[in-house]
XYZ file of C-alpha atoms in Angstrom:
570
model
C 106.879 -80.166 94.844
C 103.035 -79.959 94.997
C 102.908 -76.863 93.596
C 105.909 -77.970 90.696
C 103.148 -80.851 90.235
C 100.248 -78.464 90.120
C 102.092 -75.917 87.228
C 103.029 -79.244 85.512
C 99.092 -80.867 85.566
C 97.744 -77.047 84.766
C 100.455 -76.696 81.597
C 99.303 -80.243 80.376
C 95.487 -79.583 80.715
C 95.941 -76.341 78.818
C 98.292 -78.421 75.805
C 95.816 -81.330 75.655
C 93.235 -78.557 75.423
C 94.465 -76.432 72.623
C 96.352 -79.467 70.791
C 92.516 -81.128 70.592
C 91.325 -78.195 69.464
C 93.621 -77.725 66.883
C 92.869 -80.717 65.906
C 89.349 -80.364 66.083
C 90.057 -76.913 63.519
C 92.610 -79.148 61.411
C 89.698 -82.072 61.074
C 87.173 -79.438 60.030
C 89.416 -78.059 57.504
C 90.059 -80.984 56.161
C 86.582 -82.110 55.359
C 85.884 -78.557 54.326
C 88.987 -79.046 51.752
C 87.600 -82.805 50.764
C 84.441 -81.132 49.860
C 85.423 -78.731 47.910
C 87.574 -80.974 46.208
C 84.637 -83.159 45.559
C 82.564 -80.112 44.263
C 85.135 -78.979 41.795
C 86.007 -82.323 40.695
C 81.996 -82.763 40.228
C 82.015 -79.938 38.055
C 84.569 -80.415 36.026
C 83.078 -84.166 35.113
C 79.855 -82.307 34.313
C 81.340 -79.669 32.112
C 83.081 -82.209 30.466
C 79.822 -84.489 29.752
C 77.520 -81.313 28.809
C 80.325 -80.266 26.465
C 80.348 -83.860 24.773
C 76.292 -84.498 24.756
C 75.887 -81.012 23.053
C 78.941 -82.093 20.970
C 77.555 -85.318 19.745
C 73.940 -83.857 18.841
C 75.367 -81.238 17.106
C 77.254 -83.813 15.020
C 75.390 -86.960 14.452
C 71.614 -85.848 15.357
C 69.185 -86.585 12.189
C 68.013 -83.356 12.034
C 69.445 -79.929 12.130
C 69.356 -78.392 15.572
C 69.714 -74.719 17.148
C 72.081 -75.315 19.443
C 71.383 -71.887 21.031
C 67.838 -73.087 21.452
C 68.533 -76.085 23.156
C 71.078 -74.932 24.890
C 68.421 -72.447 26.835
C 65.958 -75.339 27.269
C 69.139 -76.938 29.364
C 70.174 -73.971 31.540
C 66.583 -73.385 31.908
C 65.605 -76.493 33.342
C 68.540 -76.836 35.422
C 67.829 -72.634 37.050
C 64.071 -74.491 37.565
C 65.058 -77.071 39.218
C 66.795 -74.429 42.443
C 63.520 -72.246 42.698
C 61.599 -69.831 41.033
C 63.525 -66.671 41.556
C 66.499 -68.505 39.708
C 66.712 -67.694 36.157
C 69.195 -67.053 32.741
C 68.531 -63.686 31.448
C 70.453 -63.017 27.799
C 71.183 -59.930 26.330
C 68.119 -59.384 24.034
C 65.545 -59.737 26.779
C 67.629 -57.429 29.489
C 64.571 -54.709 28.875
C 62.178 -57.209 31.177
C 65.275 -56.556 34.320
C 65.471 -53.241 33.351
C 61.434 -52.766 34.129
C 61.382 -55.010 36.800
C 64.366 -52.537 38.419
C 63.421 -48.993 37.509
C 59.845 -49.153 36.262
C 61.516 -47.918 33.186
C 61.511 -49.010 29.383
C 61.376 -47.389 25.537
C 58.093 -48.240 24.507
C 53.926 -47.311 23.452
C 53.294 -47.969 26.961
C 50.051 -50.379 26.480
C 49.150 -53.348 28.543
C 48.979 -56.191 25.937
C 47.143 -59.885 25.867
C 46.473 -62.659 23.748
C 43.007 -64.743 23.108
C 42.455 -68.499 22.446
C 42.405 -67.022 18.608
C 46.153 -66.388 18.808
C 45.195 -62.556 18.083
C 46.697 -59.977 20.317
C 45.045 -57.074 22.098
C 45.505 -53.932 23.662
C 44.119 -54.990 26.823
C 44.600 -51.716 28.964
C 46.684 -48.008 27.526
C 48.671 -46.704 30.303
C 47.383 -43.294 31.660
C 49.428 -40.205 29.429
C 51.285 -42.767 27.603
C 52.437 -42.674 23.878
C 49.429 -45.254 23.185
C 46.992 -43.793 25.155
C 47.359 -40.347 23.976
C 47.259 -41.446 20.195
C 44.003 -42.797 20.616
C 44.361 -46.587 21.244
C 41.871 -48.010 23.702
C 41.291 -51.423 25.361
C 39.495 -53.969 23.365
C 41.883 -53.106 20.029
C 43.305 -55.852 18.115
C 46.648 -55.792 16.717
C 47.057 -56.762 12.916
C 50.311 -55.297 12.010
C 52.696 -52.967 13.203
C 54.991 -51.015 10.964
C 53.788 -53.268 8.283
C 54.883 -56.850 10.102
C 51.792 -58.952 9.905
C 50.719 -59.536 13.532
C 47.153 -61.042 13.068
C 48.492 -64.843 14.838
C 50.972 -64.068 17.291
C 52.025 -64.100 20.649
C 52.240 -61.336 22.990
C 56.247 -61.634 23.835
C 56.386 -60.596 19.755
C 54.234 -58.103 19.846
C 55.695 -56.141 22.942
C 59.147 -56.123 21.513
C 58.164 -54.922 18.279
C 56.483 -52.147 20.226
C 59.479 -51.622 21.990
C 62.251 -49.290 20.740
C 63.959 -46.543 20.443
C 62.438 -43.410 22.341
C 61.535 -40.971 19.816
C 60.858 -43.647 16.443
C 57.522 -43.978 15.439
C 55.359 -47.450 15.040
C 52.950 -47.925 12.928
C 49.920 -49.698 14.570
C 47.023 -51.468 12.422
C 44.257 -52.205 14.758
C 40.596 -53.891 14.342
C 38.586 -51.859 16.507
C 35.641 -54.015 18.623
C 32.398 -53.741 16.646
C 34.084 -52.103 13.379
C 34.880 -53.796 9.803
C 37.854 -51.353 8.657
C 41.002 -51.495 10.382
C 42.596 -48.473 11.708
C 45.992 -46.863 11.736
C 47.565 -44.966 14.720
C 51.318 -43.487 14.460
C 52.647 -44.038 17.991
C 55.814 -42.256 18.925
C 57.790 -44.346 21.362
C 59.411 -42.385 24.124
C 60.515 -43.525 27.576
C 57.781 -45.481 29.627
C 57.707 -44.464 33.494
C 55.909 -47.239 35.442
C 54.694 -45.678 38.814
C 54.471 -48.128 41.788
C 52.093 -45.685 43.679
C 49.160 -46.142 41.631
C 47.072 -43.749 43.734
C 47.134 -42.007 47.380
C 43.999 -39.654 48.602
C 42.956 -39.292 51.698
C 39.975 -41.695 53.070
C 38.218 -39.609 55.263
C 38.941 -36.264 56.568
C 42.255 -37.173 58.672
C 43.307 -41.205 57.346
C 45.912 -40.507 54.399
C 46.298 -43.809 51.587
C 48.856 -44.743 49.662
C 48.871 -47.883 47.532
C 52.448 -49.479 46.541
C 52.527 -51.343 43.831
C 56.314 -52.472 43.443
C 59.713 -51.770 44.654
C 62.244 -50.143 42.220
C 64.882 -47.578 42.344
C 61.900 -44.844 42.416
C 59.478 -46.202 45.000
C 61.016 -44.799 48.316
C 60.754 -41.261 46.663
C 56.714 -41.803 44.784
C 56.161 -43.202 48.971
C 57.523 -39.541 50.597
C 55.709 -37.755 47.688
C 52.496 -39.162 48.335
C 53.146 -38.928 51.875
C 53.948 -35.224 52.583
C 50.982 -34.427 49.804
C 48.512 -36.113 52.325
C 50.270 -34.937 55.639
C 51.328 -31.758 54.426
C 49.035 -30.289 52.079
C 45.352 -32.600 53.015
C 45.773 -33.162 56.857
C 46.406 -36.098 57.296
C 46.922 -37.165 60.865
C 47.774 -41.171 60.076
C 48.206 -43.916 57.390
C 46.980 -46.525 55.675
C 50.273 -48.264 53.263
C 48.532 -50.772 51.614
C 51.041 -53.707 50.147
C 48.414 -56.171 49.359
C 49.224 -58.088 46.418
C 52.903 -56.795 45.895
C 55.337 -59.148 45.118
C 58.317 -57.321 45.985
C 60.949 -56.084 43.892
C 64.374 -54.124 45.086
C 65.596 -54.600 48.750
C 66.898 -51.620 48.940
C 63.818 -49.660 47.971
C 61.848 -51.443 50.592
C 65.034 -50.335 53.198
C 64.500 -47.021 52.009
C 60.521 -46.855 52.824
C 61.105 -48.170 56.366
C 63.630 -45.399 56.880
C 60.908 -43.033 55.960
C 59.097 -44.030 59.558
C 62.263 -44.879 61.769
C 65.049 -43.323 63.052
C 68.570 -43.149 60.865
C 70.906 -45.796 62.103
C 68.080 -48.695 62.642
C 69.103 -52.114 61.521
C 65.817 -53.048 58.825
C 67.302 -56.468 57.312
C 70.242 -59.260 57.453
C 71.320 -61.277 54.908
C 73.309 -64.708 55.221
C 74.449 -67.083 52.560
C 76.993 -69.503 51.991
C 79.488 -66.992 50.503
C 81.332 -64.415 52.806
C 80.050 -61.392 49.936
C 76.597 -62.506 50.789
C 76.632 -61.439 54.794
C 75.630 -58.165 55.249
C 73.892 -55.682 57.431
C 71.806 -53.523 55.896
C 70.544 -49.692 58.286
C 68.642 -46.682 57.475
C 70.903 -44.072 56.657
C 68.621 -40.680 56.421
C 66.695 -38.634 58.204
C 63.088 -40.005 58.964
C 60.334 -38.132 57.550
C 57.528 -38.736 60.603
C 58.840 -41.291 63.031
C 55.146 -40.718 65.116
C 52.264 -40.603 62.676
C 50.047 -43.757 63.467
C 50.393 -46.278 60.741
C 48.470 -49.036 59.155
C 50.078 -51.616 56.891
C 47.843 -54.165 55.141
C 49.084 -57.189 53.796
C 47.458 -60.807 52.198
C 49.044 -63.747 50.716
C 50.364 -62.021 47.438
C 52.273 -59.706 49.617
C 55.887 -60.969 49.087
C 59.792 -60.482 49.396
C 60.585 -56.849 49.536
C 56.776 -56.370 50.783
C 57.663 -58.403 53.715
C 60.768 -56.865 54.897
C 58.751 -53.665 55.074
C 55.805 -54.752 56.948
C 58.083 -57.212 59.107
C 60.515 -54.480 60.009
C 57.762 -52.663 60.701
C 56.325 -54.952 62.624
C 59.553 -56.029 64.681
C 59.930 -52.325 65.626
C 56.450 -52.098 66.787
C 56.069 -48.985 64.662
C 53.209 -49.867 62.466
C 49.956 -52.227 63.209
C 49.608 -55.147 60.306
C 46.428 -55.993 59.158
C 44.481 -58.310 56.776
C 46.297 -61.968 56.049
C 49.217 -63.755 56.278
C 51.608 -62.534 53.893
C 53.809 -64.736 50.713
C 56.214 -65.930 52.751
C 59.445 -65.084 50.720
C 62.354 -64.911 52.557
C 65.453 -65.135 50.083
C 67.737 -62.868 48.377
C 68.357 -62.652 44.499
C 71.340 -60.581 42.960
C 72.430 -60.667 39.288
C 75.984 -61.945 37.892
C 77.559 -60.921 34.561
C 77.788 -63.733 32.141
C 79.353 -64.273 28.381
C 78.038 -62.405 25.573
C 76.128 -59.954 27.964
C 73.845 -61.859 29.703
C 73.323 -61.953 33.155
C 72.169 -65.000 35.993
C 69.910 -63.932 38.517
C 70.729 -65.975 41.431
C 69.551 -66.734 44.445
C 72.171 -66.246 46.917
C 70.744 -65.172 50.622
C 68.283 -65.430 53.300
C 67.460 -61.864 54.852
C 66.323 -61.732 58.782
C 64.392 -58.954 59.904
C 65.385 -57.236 62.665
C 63.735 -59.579 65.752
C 65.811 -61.940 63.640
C 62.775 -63.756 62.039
C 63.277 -65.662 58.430
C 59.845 -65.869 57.218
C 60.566 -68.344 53.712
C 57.742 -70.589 53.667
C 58.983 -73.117 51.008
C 61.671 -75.644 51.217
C 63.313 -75.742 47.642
C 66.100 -78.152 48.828
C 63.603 -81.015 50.134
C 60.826 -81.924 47.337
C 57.823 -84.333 48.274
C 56.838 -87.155 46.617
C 55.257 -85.309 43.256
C 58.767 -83.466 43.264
C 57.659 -79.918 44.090
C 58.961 -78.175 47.103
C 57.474 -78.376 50.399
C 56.488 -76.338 53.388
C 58.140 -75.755 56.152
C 56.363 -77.578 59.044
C 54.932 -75.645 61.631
C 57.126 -77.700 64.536
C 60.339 -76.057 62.840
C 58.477 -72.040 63.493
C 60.479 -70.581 66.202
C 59.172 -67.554 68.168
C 61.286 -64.211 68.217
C 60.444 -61.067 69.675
C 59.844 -57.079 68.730
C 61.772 -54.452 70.003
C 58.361 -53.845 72.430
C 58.984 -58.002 73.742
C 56.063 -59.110 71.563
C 56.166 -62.945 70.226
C 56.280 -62.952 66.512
C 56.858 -66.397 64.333
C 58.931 -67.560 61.607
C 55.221 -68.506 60.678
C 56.451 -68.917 56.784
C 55.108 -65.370 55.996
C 54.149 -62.224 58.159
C 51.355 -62.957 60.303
C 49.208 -59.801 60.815
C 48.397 -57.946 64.046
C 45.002 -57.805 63.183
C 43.761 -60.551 61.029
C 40.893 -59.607 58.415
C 39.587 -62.294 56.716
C 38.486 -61.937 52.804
C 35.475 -63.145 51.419
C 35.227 -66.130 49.736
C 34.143 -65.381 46.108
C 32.572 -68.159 43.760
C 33.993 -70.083 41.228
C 31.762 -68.200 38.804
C 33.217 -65.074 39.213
C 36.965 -66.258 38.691
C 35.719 -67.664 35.080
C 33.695 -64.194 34.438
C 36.976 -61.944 34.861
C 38.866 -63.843 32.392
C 36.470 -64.335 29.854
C 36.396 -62.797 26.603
C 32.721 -62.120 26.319
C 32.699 -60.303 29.786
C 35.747 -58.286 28.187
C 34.002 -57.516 25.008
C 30.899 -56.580 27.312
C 32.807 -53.598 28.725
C 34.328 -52.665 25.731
C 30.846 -52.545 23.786
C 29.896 -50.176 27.056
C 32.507 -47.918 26.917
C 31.757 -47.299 23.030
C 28.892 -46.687 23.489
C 29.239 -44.183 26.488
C 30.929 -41.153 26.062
C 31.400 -40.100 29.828
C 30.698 -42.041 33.099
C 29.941 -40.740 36.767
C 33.021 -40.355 39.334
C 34.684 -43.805 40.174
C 32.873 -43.415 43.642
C 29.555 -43.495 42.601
C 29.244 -45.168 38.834
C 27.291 -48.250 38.654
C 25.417 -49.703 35.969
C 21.842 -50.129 35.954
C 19.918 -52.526 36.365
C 18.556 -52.958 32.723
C 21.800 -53.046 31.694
C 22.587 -55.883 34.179
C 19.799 -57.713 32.752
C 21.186 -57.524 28.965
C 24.474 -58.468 30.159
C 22.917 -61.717 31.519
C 21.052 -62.333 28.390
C 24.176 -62.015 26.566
C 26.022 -64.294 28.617
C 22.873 -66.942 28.241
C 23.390 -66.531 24.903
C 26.894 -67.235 24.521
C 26.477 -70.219 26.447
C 28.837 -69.455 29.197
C 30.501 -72.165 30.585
C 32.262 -72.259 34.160
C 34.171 -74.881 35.838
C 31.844 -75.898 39.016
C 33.868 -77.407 41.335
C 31.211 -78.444 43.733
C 30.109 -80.901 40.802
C 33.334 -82.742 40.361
C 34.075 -83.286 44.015
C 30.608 -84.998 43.786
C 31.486 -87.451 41.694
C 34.139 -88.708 43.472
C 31.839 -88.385 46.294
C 29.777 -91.312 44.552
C 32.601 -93.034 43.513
C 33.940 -93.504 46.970
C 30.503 -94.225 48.268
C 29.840 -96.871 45.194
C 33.549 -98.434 46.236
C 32.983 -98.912 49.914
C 29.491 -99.742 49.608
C 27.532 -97.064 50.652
C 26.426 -96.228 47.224
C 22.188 -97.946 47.345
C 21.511 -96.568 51.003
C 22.897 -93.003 49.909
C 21.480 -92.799 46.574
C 18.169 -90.993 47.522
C 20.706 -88.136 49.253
C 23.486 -88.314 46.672
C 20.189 -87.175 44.046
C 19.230 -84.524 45.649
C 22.400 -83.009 46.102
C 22.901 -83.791 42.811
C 19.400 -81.528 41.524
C 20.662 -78.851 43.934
C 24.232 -78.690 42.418
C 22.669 -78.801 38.661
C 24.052 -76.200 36.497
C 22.018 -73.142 36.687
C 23.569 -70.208 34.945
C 20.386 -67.787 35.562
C 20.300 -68.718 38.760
C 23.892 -68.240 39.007
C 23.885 -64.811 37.325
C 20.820 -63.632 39.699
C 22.469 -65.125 43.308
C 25.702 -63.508 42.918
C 24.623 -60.379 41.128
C 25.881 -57.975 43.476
C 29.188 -59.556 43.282
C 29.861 -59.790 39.263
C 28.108 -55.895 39.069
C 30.543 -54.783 41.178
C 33.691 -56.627 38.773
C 32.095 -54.716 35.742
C 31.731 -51.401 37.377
C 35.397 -51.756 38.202
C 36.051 -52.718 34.803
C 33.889 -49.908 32.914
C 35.372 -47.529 35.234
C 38.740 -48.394 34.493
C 38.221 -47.803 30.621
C 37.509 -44.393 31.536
C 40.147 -43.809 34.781
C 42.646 -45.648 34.642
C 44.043 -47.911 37.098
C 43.765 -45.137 39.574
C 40.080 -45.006 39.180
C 39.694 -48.703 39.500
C 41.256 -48.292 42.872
C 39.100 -45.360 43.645
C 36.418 -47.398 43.159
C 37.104 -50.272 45.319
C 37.551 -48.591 48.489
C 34.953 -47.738 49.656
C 33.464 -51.325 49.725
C 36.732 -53.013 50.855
C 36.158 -54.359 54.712
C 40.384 -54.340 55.318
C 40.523 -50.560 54.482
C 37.342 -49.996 55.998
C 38.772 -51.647 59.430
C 41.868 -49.717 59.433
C 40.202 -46.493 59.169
C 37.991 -47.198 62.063
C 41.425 -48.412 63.845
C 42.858 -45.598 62.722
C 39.812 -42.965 63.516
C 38.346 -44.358 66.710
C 40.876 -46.552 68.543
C 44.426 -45.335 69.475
C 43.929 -46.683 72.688
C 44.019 -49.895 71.281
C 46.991 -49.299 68.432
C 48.924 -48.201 71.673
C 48.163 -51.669 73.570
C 48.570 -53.519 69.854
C 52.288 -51.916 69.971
C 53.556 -52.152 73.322
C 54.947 -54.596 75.539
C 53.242 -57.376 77.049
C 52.613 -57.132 80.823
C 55.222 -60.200 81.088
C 58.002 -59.405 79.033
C 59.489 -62.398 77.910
C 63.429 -62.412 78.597
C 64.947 -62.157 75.139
């Protein structure tokens, strides 16, 4: 009998169990099904408005209206509304995707910009390129091109009448800087090649460099050209990737660079969403090319998306020390969707984890604050994960680096003096009037001619926001509203006489600084965006840092890398 009772109380236990669990399961699918049923029911209504309100102003509305035009405005705003990355693409601008994916387009392959003037200028000629090699230079404004009148325009004109079909020839009519009669050049449009490795060389005798601009279909291939150049053919015995200031581009690019250091067969990123298509795991499926060269990767705060699953999967697999600042912190995944009439809807439609299973998004696009823009993840939400090694990393909203160089803080002054026209005209009128220059390295102007730029920019009157100023005033408005305003005065003045605008002053206290932004503008003019670079580096205190790192300290990359004396139970 007891043990009759005992099967009988063990056979009910197990019933009650799974019969509440089923209907536990049955309750979930229910309110799974109500929701859904609420979504679609919530779409249909809108559909059914939008369809009516577009309706009725195409209808009854005073005035004519392009309903194609308005209809964009909508779908825009709505895509804005999500986040950034979110976005409509039609048919006639799918050449933007197609750059943004390949590097690739039909075109003179010129960097163009507009002025306050409405005119449009060739602002820098790609290296080699159609416009380059037919004699257009920076500082060239556009007045027509194959006879369209392009004298007030806007630069998305411009470019796609540049564009076109490799092998055609445009006409361009340019006013050259400092010249009365226009000038003609026949550029013949051919296939554009973008290269996201800008420039690699080695930094001293045994550091290699590369510098990555982007991530398209290309990049993983320009990274192990560069690379076995500098290991194979210079010496080099480690590596500096720089991936400061790129915002990212293809995952699977950046999937393919990490693969380049690790073993085959690695996990490098995860990706969840709400749809089942959305999970995946994503490992490196070659060969490595050096899984033991010592390896730098700098990073700052423009460093973003697919620049972030490299130098966190980096990072997590304690192959590579990070240096400089925290990185963007972009941690979602877009993919494109065909649409009617050819267009396309870039979506976003995933999170990625990296492999200590870190999500580093930094902004909340589902929660806005009170002036409606999205807000930050709080620092009480960052959870702590760990490398392969056992070292802590954060979901700090962005990559945090190993080794945290800090950038100087440059003035107001020279913000204003690299986007203004004068300055731009300045180097223009240089280059002119200077056949040749010295190598990137070593060119600097003098200081005479330091001295006329200043008296050209007295003369123009420069003008620069001075931020210092403003926050001043409310300074004395505060202290005038709580009453502190007579006893403060004789302080509040002299501040005041010490923040007075000065532009000589100005100009002579920050001279090293601005010489230094027109050397690396004259010396582009003559070499290109790879000279610019060339030019930089030796005066940049991140690169400078990791070649010491690199150079003098593999004692302390090995400690950087490996596992903490504790290793924390994962």
């Amino acid at each position: 009998m007891k043990k009759t009772h005992l099967f009988l109380s063990m056979f009910v236990m197990l019933f009650t169990g799974s019969f509440m669990t089923a209907c536990a399961q049955q309750k979930a699918k229910t309110e799974q099904q109500i929701e859904e049923d609420r979504s679609r029911d919530q779409y249909i209504q809108s559909m059914d408005i939008l369809s009516n309100v577009i309706g009725n102003v195409r209808m009854y509305f005073v005035d004519t209206v392009n309903i194609n035009k308005m209809a964009r405005r909508g779908i825009d705003a709505m895509l804005g509304g999500l986040d950034p990355y979110t976005e409509y693409i039609p048919y006639e601008d799918m050449d933007e995707l197609k750059l943004m994916t390949t590097g690739e387009y039909a075109g003179v392959g010129a960097i163009i910009a507009q002025r306050p003037d409405s005119s449009v200028y060739i602002q820098s000629p790609m290296q080699g390129m159609p416009a380059d090699e037919a004699g257009l230079i920076a500082g060239d404004r556009i007045l027509t091109i194959d006879g369209k009148d392009f004298r007030k325009s806007t630069t998305p004109l411009v470019s796609q009448a540049l564009k076109g079909v490799a092998g055609t020839i445009a006409k361009v009519t340019v006013m050259r800087y400092g010249e009365t009669k226009p000038r003609t050049f026949a550029v013949k449009r051919r296939k554009v090649i973008m290269n996201t490795v800008p420039y690699s060389g080695m930094l001293d005798g045994s550091v290699g460099y590369i510098r990555l601009n982007g991530f398209t279909d290309k990049s993983a291939e320009e990274v192990r050209t560069a690379f076995f150049d500098l290991r194979d053919k210079k010496g080099a015995k480690s590596l500096v990737l720089d991936l400061r200031g790129n915002g990212g581009g293809l995952m699977q690019a950046a999937i393919e660079i990490v693969n380049l250091f690790v073993p085959k067969g690695k996990e490098v990123v995860t990706t969840r969403g709400r749809s089942a298509e959305s999970a995946a795991v994503f490992r490196t499926l070659t060969e490595p090319v050096d899984t033991k060269i010592p390896i730098v990767v700098l990073i700052d705060g423009q460093s973003a998306s697919s620049s972030e699953i490299v130098a966190g999967a980096l990072q997590d697999m304690d192959r590579a020390v990070l240096m400089g600042q925290k990185s963007y912190g972009k941690g979602l995944v877009q993919t494109t969707r065909q649409l009617p009439y050819n267009g396309i809807i870039k979506l976003t439609t995933a999170k990625y984890y990296i492999p200590s299973g870190r999500c580093i998004q930094r902004m909340d696009y589902s929660q806005a604050n009170q002036t409606g823009m999205a807000t930050t993840i709080p620092d009480s939400l960052h959870k702590v994960f760990y490398t392969a090694a056992g070292r802590p990393v954060e979901d700090a909203g962005g990559i945090l680096p190993d080794i945290e160089v800090k950038q100087d803080t440059a003035a107001t002054l020279l913000y204003y003096i690299a986007v203004n026209n004068d300055v731009f005209d300045y180097v223009t009128d240089y280059f002119l009037r200077h056949k040749s220059i010295g190598q990137p390295e070593t060119f600097s102007i003098t200081d005479q001619d330091y001295a006329a730029f200043c008296r050209m920019m007295e003369e123009k009157k420069f003008d620069y926001d001075r931020q210092s100023g403003k926050m001043l005033e409310k300074l004395e408005e505060l202290a005038k509203i709580e009453g502190y305003l007579p006893d403060a005065n004789a302080e509040l003045k002299a501040l005041r006489e010490k923040l007075k605008p000065n532009l000589a002053r100005d100009l002579r206290r920050f001279k090293k600084e601005i010489m230094n932004h027109l050397n690396n503008e004259i010396v582009t003019r003559y070499y290109y965006e790879r000279g610019s670079i060339r030019q930089s580096l030796p005066d940049d205190k991140v690169v400078k840092e990791a070649v010491r790192l690199l150079r003098d300290e593999p004692d302390r990359i090995a400690r950087i890398l490996s596992a903490p004396k504790s290793t924390p139970k994962k």
